[in-house]
XYZ file of C-alpha atoms in Angstrom:
597
model
C -22.583 11.316 4.415
C -20.365 13.481 6.618
C -16.648 13.078 7.018
C -14.424 10.015 7.413
C -12.595 11.357 10.455
C -12.776 13.902 13.219
C -15.040 14.035 16.230
C -18.257 12.098 16.048
C -20.738 9.993 17.983
C -19.660 7.447 20.519
C -18.682 3.979 19.379
C -21.471 1.423 19.001
C -22.321 -0.771 21.969
C -19.778 -3.511 22.500
C -16.981 -1.672 20.713
C -13.493 -2.539 21.889
C -12.122 0.973 21.407
C -13.695 3.937 23.234
C -14.353 7.084 21.241
C -14.289 9.431 24.218
C -11.222 11.457 25.133
C -8.473 13.050 23.066
C -6.968 11.250 20.108
C -3.835 9.255 20.913
C -0.914 10.647 18.865
C 0.176 8.423 16.032
C 3.699 8.071 17.426
C 2.358 6.682 20.679
C 0.173 4.215 18.787
C 3.136 2.985 16.746
C 5.219 2.616 19.907
C 2.422 0.658 21.590
C 2.272 -1.846 18.704
C 6.058 -2.226 18.695
C 6.218 -2.741 22.446
C 3.483 -5.365 22.280
C 5.226 -7.238 19.458
C 8.457 -7.363 21.455
C 11.956 -8.352 20.391
C 11.646 -10.521 17.259
C 14.953 -12.272 17.970
C 13.908 -13.447 21.424
C 13.220 -17.202 21.022
C 10.739 -17.059 23.910
C 8.683 -14.281 22.306
C 5.338 -15.761 21.150
C 5.368 -13.376 18.185
C 9.117 -13.473 17.558
C 10.810 -14.907 14.485
C 10.893 -18.429 15.911
C 7.138 -18.418 16.542
C 6.348 -16.787 13.191
C 8.419 -19.340 11.308
C 6.936 -22.245 13.299
C 3.416 -21.050 12.463
C 4.411 -20.760 8.818
C 5.539 -24.392 8.827
C 2.122 -25.293 10.244
C 0.494 -23.149 7.533
C -1.391 -20.985 10.026
C -1.084 -17.365 11.095
C 0.873 -16.943 14.345
C -1.829 -17.464 17.019
C -0.247 -15.057 19.502
C 0.021 -12.431 16.763
C -3.687 -12.675 15.949
C -4.556 -12.473 19.649
C -2.275 -9.449 20.069
C -3.903 -7.727 17.090
C -7.303 -8.155 18.698
C -6.094 -7.130 22.152
C -4.692 -3.873 20.742
C -7.941 -3.217 18.880
C -6.064 -2.495 15.667
C -9.228 -2.683 13.573
C -9.915 0.771 15.000
C -7.030 2.166 12.943
C -9.154 2.010 9.796
C -12.523 2.886 11.344
C -13.251 6.625 10.981
C -13.053 8.647 14.174
C -16.607 9.842 13.489
C -17.700 6.215 13.959
C -15.649 5.576 17.087
C -12.346 4.522 15.528
C -8.938 6.166 15.179
C -8.817 6.980 11.455
C -8.228 10.716 11.057
C -5.230 11.420 8.872
C -4.879 8.779 6.158
C -1.086 9.115 6.399
C -1.237 7.660 9.937
C -2.804 4.361 8.910
C 0.170 2.888 7.048
C 2.860 3.632 9.662
C 0.806 2.127 12.504
C 0.090 -1.133 10.661
C 3.597 -1.222 9.147
C 4.801 -2.902 12.326
C 2.668 -5.963 11.522
C 4.207 -6.329 8.061
C 7.657 -5.794 9.509
C 7.003 -8.844 11.678
C 4.915 -11.095 9.387
C 3.201 -10.198 6.109
C 0.666 -13.010 6.619
C -0.359 -11.471 9.940
C -0.711 -8.063 8.296
C -2.767 -9.317 5.362
C -4.971 -11.747 7.266
C -5.730 -9.585 10.274
C -5.715 -6.027 8.909
C -5.425 -5.580 5.165
C -8.395 -7.675 4.051
C -10.769 -6.033 6.547
C -9.484 -2.570 5.647
C -10.052 -3.085 1.929
C -13.590 -4.321 2.531
C -14.415 -1.463 4.879
C -13.345 1.335 2.519
C -16.291 0.711 0.200
C -18.667 0.941 3.134
C -17.175 4.211 4.409
C -17.419 5.721 0.943
C -20.760 4.439 -0.383
C -22.665 2.881 2.486
C -25.617 4.545 4.115
C -25.527 5.563 7.779
C -26.882 2.205 8.938
C -24.364 0.201 6.907
C -21.474 2.343 8.127
C -22.528 2.084 11.772
C -23.033 -1.679 11.417
C -19.584 -2.150 9.876
C -17.926 0.011 12.518
C -19.611 -1.973 15.290
C -18.369 -5.294 13.915
C -14.810 -4.059 13.402
C -14.554 -2.284 16.744
C -15.790 -5.481 18.379
C -12.830 -7.315 16.854
C -14.692 -8.934 13.963
C -13.180 -9.544 10.542
C -14.494 -8.329 7.206
C -13.526 -9.590 3.784
C -14.171 -8.918 0.133
C -15.275 -11.227 -2.681
C -13.844 -9.598 -5.784
C -15.402 -9.431 -9.203
C -13.946 -11.576 -11.948
C -10.977 -10.475 -14.051
C -10.295 -12.194 -17.365
C -6.665 -12.994 -16.506
C -6.761 -13.061 -12.728
C -5.782 -15.631 -10.117
C -8.129 -17.614 -7.877
C -9.000 -14.543 -5.809
C -10.421 -12.791 -8.871
C -11.793 -15.807 -10.748
C -15.349 -17.180 -10.561
C -18.119 -14.736 -9.899
C -21.318 -14.125 -8.046
C -24.514 -13.055 -9.789
C -27.475 -11.094 -8.475
C -30.866 -10.187 -9.856
C -33.678 -8.061 -8.584
C -36.875 -9.424 -7.061
C -39.965 -7.585 -5.817
C -38.608 -7.776 -2.255
C -34.901 -7.246 -2.908
C -32.336 -9.464 -4.631
C -31.273 -13.059 -5.188
C -27.565 -13.850 -4.900
C -26.134 -16.902 -6.653
C -22.696 -18.276 -7.495
C -19.389 -19.254 -5.949
C -16.043 -17.693 -5.074
C -13.381 -20.344 -4.585
C -10.790 -18.175 -2.846
C -11.755 -15.540 -0.294
C -9.511 -14.373 2.529
C -10.945 -15.277 5.953
C -14.077 -16.688 4.300
C -14.936 -18.939 7.241
C -14.389 -16.362 9.977
C -15.581 -13.098 8.438
C -18.586 -11.470 10.063
C -19.001 -9.100 7.140
C -18.470 -9.674 3.412
C -18.435 -7.008 0.715
C -19.403 -8.978 -2.374
C -19.205 -8.054 -6.036
C -21.989 -9.622 -8.073
C -22.675 -9.389 -11.764
C -26.001 -7.658 -12.250
C -26.154 -7.604 -16.055
C -24.747 -9.175 -19.178
C -22.226 -6.412 -19.970
C -18.513 -6.530 -19.255
C -18.179 -3.057 -17.807
C -19.879 -0.137 -16.174
C -20.300 1.650 -19.463
C -23.078 -0.757 -20.396
C -25.108 -0.391 -17.263
C -23.980 2.500 -15.108
C -26.544 3.154 -12.470
C -29.328 1.519 -14.475
C -30.350 -2.021 -15.092
C -28.270 -2.860 -18.132
C -24.994 -4.394 -17.023
C -21.911 -4.317 -14.864
C -21.675 -5.279 -11.224
C -23.185 -4.256 -7.927
C -21.814 -4.319 -4.394
C -23.588 -6.002 -1.496
C -22.832 -5.833 2.214
C -23.480 -9.232 3.770
C -23.643 -9.698 7.538
C -24.284 -12.628 9.840
C -27.878 -13.040 8.680
C -26.946 -13.128 4.991
C -24.002 -15.480 5.573
C -25.969 -18.252 7.278
C -28.744 -20.603 6.298
C -29.221 -23.540 3.924
C -28.595 -21.432 0.818
C -25.092 -20.411 1.939
C -22.033 -22.608 2.109
C -18.658 -21.656 3.506
C -16.016 -24.046 2.246
C -13.047 -25.423 4.126
C -9.991 -23.251 4.552
C -7.488 -23.955 1.786
C -3.734 -23.981 1.941
C -2.500 -20.907 0.110
C 0.605 -21.102 -2.047
C 3.287 -18.580 -1.210
C 1.848 -16.942 1.905
C 1.161 -20.163 3.766
C -0.310 -18.550 6.880
C -3.175 -16.946 5.000
C -6.604 -18.430 5.663
C -8.417 -18.888 2.359
C -11.861 -20.440 1.998
C -14.784 -20.435 -0.394
C -18.215 -18.835 -0.399
C -21.159 -20.276 -2.291
C -24.693 -18.895 -2.560
C -27.694 -20.681 -4.030
C -30.472 -18.234 -4.885
C -29.910 -16.556 -1.512
C -32.576 -13.871 -0.888
C -31.211 -10.470 0.148
C -33.157 -7.505 1.393
C -32.966 -4.140 -0.336
C -30.765 -2.875 2.493
C -27.956 -5.227 1.409
C -27.165 -3.156 -1.693
C -24.035 -1.039 -1.161
C -24.093 2.096 -3.267
C -26.022 2.125 -6.523
C -27.303 -0.771 -8.632
C -24.843 -1.491 -11.433
C -22.225 0.827 -9.943
C -19.961 -1.733 -8.281
C -16.876 -1.443 -10.452
C -17.130 2.334 -10.589
C -17.481 2.453 -6.805
C -14.476 0.200 -6.268
C -12.322 2.278 -8.617
C -13.374 5.388 -6.725
C -12.042 4.094 -3.390
C -8.747 2.908 -4.850
C -6.974 6.182 -3.930
C -7.480 5.418 -0.238
C -6.396 1.784 -0.618
C -3.516 2.548 -2.969
C -2.159 5.254 -0.673
C -2.368 3.218 2.541
C -1.287 -0.282 1.484
C 2.167 0.625 0.079
C 2.907 2.455 3.325
C 2.135 -0.723 5.250
C 4.199 -3.088 3.110
C 7.322 -0.951 3.477
C 7.684 -2.877 6.722
C 8.637 -5.994 4.755
C 11.531 -4.125 3.129
C 12.601 -2.836 6.548
C 12.954 -6.371 7.910
C 14.824 -7.546 4.816
C 17.327 -4.704 5.096
C 17.810 -5.273 8.829
C 18.298 -9.008 8.340
C 20.961 -8.462 5.666
C 22.746 -5.860 7.793
C 22.780 -8.035 10.915
C 23.989 -11.038 8.913
C 26.855 -8.992 7.472
C 27.926 -7.846 10.944
C 27.372 -11.053 12.894
C 28.492 -13.664 10.352
C 31.140 -11.599 8.533
C 30.669 -13.231 5.136
C 33.084 -10.773 3.495
C 36.800 -10.281 4.046
C 36.155 -6.549 4.487
C 33.445 -4.503 6.239
C 30.194 -4.326 4.280
C 30.590 -0.666 3.184
C 33.839 -1.638 1.441
C 32.314 -4.474 -0.629
C 31.078 -2.939 -3.872
C 28.032 -5.062 -4.742
C 26.906 -5.367 -1.114
C 27.331 -1.628 -0.569
C 25.245 -0.818 -3.657
C 22.528 -3.293 -2.688
C 22.255 -2.055 0.902
C 22.516 1.662 0.134
C 20.100 1.310 -2.783
C 17.553 -0.599 -0.724
C 17.743 2.009 2.044
C 17.355 4.921 -0.368
C 14.490 3.166 -2.135
C 12.746 2.558 1.190
C 12.999 6.223 2.182
C 11.750 7.279 -1.242
C 8.868 4.809 -0.974
C 7.934 6.219 2.420
C 8.068 9.744 0.947
C 5.799 8.788 -1.958
C 3.360 6.918 0.301
C 3.194 9.841 2.727
C 2.603 12.314 -0.096
C -0.112 10.153 -1.676
C -1.899 9.669 1.648
C -1.803 13.350 2.609
C -2.953 14.317 -0.884
C -6.330 12.739 -0.091
C -6.799 15.563 2.419
C -4.744 18.401 0.937
C -4.708 17.832 -2.827
C -7.791 15.691 -3.561
C -7.824 16.341 -7.310
C -4.369 14.798 -7.657
C -4.822 12.012 -5.123
C -5.898 9.263 -7.571
C -2.775 9.522 -9.724
C -0.407 9.890 -6.757
C -1.950 6.874 -5.031
C -1.766 4.860 -8.251
C 1.920 5.720 -8.644
C 2.571 4.622 -5.063
C 0.766 1.302 -5.513
C 2.464 0.714 -8.878
C 6.047 1.474 -7.822
C 6.412 0.637 -4.143
C 5.508 -3.085 -4.112
C 7.663 -3.637 -7.201
C 10.567 -1.852 -5.509
C 10.153 -3.861 -2.326
C 10.211 -7.127 -4.275
C 13.280 -6.039 -6.253
C 15.188 -5.174 -3.085
C 14.140 -8.373 -1.312
C 15.861 -10.308 -4.073
C 18.909 -8.035 -4.105
C 19.404 -8.290 -0.339
C 18.976 -12.055 -0.317
C 22.255 -12.329 -2.244
C 24.142 -10.972 0.776
C 23.067 -14.007 2.828
C 24.321 -16.469 0.229
C 23.483 -20.037 1.203
C 22.082 -18.881 4.552
C 19.124 -17.411 2.690
C 17.659 -20.901 2.283
C 17.529 -21.644 6.030
C 14.041 -22.462 7.301
C 14.816 -21.480 10.900
C 17.293 -19.418 12.840
C 18.049 -15.713 13.148
C 18.008 -14.926 9.421
C 15.327 -17.275 8.058
C 12.672 -14.565 8.129
C 14.110 -13.130 4.907
C 13.266 -16.199 2.827
C 9.748 -16.144 4.285
C 9.301 -12.501 3.331
C 10.577 -13.193 -0.190
C 8.111 -16.067 -0.564
C 5.193 -14.228 1.027
C 5.457 -10.881 -0.664
C 3.940 -11.594 -4.106
C 0.679 -12.533 -2.369
C 0.397 -9.082 -0.782
C -0.610 -7.540 -4.124
C -2.627 -8.777 -7.084
C 0.314 -8.715 -9.489
C -0.447 -7.673 -13.036
C -4.149 -7.117 -12.322
C -3.354 -4.445 -9.746
C -0.661 -2.935 -11.943
C -3.005 -2.567 -14.898
C -5.539 -0.741 -12.726
C -2.825 1.664 -11.542
C -1.505 2.209 -15.068
C -5.022 2.930 -16.269
C -5.454 5.617 -13.620
C -2.124 7.214 -14.520
C -2.830 6.953 -18.240
C -5.940 9.063 -17.840
C -3.727 11.942 -16.626
C -1.311 11.862 -19.551
C -3.522 14.053 -21.695
C -3.168 16.781 -19.080
C 0.623 16.329 -19.126
C 0.640 16.536 -22.918
C -1.333 19.774 -22.860
C 1.483 21.491 -20.977
C -0.951 23.096 -18.546
C 1.095 21.790 -15.615
C 3.785 24.402 -16.367
C 1.510 27.110 -14.988
C 0.453 25.193 -11.892
C 1.093 26.487 -8.391
C 3.437 24.107 -6.531
C 1.707 21.979 -3.884
C 1.550 23.102 -0.241
C 4.505 22.326 2.000
C 2.177 20.447 4.367
C 1.794 17.752 1.702
C 5.304 16.482 2.459
C 5.543 16.540 6.226
C 3.504 14.879 8.973
C 0.933 16.883 10.864
C -2.788 17.191 11.526
C -5.151 17.361 8.556
C -8.848 17.972 8.179
C -11.043 14.832 8.208
C -11.330 13.038 4.901
C -14.296 14.220 2.864
C -16.080 11.444 0.935
C -16.169 13.819 -2.028
C -12.508 12.920 -2.504
C -13.613 9.663 -4.109
C -14.933 11.564 -7.121
C -12.544 14.537 -7.014
C -9.991 13.619 -9.685
C -9.297 16.651 -11.872
C -6.497 15.372 -14.116
C -3.757 17.231 -12.254
C -1.049 15.619 -10.155
C 0.241 18.684 -8.291
C 3.876 17.523 -8.411
C 5.087 18.065 -11.977
C 5.329 21.809 -11.364
C 7.368 21.133 -8.222
C 9.863 18.981 -10.112
C 10.141 21.493 -12.947
C 11.274 24.195 -10.517
C 13.353 21.964 -8.231
C 16.837 22.848 -9.598
C 16.423 26.386 -8.230
C 15.622 25.258 -4.678
C 17.585 27.446 -2.167
C 18.497 24.430 -0.020
C 20.534 23.131 -2.943
C 22.851 26.133 -2.898
C 26.369 25.323 -1.816
C 29.533 23.694 -3.072
C 29.284 20.339 -1.301
C 29.671 17.478 -3.795
C 26.331 15.895 -2.862
C 24.460 19.190 -3.404
C 26.150 19.669 -6.787
C 25.064 16.157 -7.713
C 21.497 16.827 -6.600
C 21.344 19.980 -8.716
C 22.550 18.049 -11.752
C 20.083 15.210 -11.102
C 17.158 17.582 -10.708
C 18.033 19.429 -13.912
C 17.896 16.095 -15.724
C 14.587 15.207 -14.105
C 13.106 18.624 -14.905
C 14.130 18.064 -18.524
C 12.516 14.627 -18.345
C 9.179 16.215 -17.480
C 9.449 18.201 -20.706
C 10.256 15.027 -22.649
C 7.237 13.347 -21.099
C 5.082 16.291 -22.120
C 6.333 16.019 -25.697
C 5.687 12.267 -25.724
C 2.141 12.856 -24.440
C 1.408 15.725 -26.816
C -1.839 15.198 -28.656
C -3.084 12.321 -26.518
C -6.125 14.242 -25.348
C -8.683 12.448 -23.208
C -9.453 8.770 -23.547
C -10.942 5.941 -21.547
C -14.609 5.366 -20.600
C -15.054 3.080 -23.594
C -12.557 4.634 -26.005
C -9.399 2.619 -26.754
C -6.066 3.547 -25.220
C -3.320 4.434 -27.738
C -0.600 1.780 -27.824
C 2.057 4.224 -26.647
C 0.242 5.097 -23.417
C 1.214 2.349 -21.003
C 5.016 2.631 -21.402
C 4.611 6.331 -20.620
C 2.982 5.515 -17.291
C 6.262 3.986 -16.073
C 8.085 7.242 -16.745
C 5.284 9.265 -15.210
C 5.273 7.225 -11.992
C 9.038 7.530 -11.592
C 8.869 11.304 -12.011
C 6.110 11.542 -9.407
C 8.234 9.496 -6.991
C 11.213 11.771 -7.605
C 9.076 14.846 -6.934
C 7.693 13.351 -3.711
C 11.181 12.479 -2.487
C 12.431 15.973 -3.278
C 9.443 17.538 -1.526
C 9.942 15.479 1.647
C 13.679 16.274 1.719
C 13.021 19.986 1.131
C 10.505 20.144 3.981
C 12.507 18.034 6.433
C 13.971 19.654 9.500
C 16.901 18.924 11.773
C 20.071 16.937 11.181
C 20.359 13.545 9.547
C 17.429 11.298 8.653
C 15.224 12.715 5.915
C 17.221 15.981 5.967
C 20.414 14.231 4.809
C 20.819 14.878 1.054
C 22.751 11.639 0.581
C 19.714 9.350 0.529
C 17.940 11.572 -1.986
C 20.989 11.616 -4.259
C 21.142 7.809 -4.288
C 17.369 7.513 -4.788
C 17.363 9.976 -7.712
C 20.410 8.262 -9.208
C 18.446 5.015 -9.280
C 15.384 6.732 -10.764
C 17.448 8.250 -13.579
C 18.906 4.820 -14.331
C 15.404 3.334 -14.417
C 14.376 6.087 -16.809
C 17.228 5.025 -19.083
C 19.148 8.275 -18.561
C 22.868 8.675 -17.937
C 22.961 9.747 -14.309
C 25.852 11.869 -13.008
C 28.222 9.792 -10.882
C 27.536 9.760 -7.174
C 30.082 11.559 -4.991
C 32.633 9.243 -3.381
C 31.498 7.955 -0.049
C 27.754 8.617 -0.400
C 26.803 4.948 -0.690
C 29.256 4.008 2.080
C 27.732 6.652 4.359
C 24.273 5.209 3.748
C 25.587 1.735 4.549
C 27.017 3.026 7.817
C 23.620 4.527 8.640
C 21.966 1.167 7.905
C 24.390 -0.574 10.267
C 23.870 2.076 12.949
C 20.102 1.723 12.834
C 20.401 -2.077 12.962
C 22.656 -1.887 16.028
C 20.309 0.581 17.751
C 17.091 -1.190 16.671
C 15.757 1.803 14.775
C 13.374 1.769 11.817
C 14.596 2.386 8.268
C 11.729 4.679 7.319
C 11.544 8.475 7.479
C 10.606 8.390 11.180
C 13.829 6.633 12.305
C 11.830 5.246 15.223
C 13.084 2.991 18.040
C 11.810 -0.577 17.560
C 11.374 -3.431 19.974
C 14.380 -5.247 18.523
């Protein structure tokens, strides 16, 4: 199947993005998106806050934002370079599309995220024709979408189901999905269909017995009297999302419509989750960025407190904590994405930890920062109204408890390895895992490469002896104490996991497993943050130990451990950095990049 990046054949005819010439550096691509989006506070900007909020009131995506997305050819960001797109390093995808979520989560989900999630299954399991066909549609500006299989306790997006059966000439597809993103406009649909009576892959596998299969449906399969696309519905929460229905009545499909193996749909989708779970959290960090900037600007411009923000205890803790959490989230997302290339055996668990923790942290900080605005939070227009929209929109970005259970299941399958204690002899991961830079193209073998190891526990166990921690500064002393506690926590986790062994694939999970996944995810996040700080260069930004101290303090509290007190002034210094970046229109992520406004 080749690689999912690197040099390759020219783009298909009609593609919007040329494949020829050198790759455009990721920083330049991010800057191009920011420049095109323009100053969000400019009332005349067609994709500024005023326009975004007006579109939200009309329950549509911002028209100028959709047009801008197409003009920039941003679908190419998740089309492999070997197929004419720009996808090389997986860690580049999130930061480029983060700008969309910083501006409007509905624009990010409707224009980019849905198509990306559908395309990943094709890149991983499609044949050459299916991959070329999908690339051609996306590079031509077309949308793709996905009709999920049914979960027992899901929402409308994962309720109902399609069914398929074999015929001498191919397949017959039948059934209805009531809620599908971009159902009316999509030129490609990746559809899950039940292909047996069983509830899971264990009953059918690659044979005929049960489970689900994946089908790639194009223009020919999505038209005709046996196909009905229902009217776009008004979505609750994220009001600008276009949601419609798809209904098939004994629709004949050719054999070429099958994506991957018969009966292997759920297994295939679980296999591509590392790519999705690594990239999506990196994108949605943009929502937290806007929330933090809005709170900071409100505090400076409206002066709701009698003292400067860094001197107000609860506001200082909320702002400094949100900033530290955002940097830690960016560190974890970067590590998970680069692991797909550099540490493939550990990529599933790192990606699951990122998807499990980062959206929850973003939502927590959205609520914490909204308190700073007080009554102004409820405004439906004006300079600060975007925060209430982000708070309302954000739960729709993920699939809530359904997505969390999938991530916990992935992490749970690694706990037996933790309990064995074999991680204590592991070689720490390569330094390149924690810092940006070129990587080899993604090998599709990564989708079946899980080996039970995470690659980071050994790093955390040895972190207290890190040479960069030497010194008498209060913040370095605090970091040493925090890392000793976290190293001890890895031992406690090992003891708690002792004797678990291997489980899953039909065997029941012990009742004590899922609470342990929370602890495991937090330790992985701490290790990623430490690794990024250790490998950072220069002054300030990611190299400043203050953000890591606050982030680890919050992790220890979430683990239920008594964290050493933070040195005086650390939170205030972070608040000052937040205010500086707001005044200079700089991003709150690890890149500290200049924004349009």
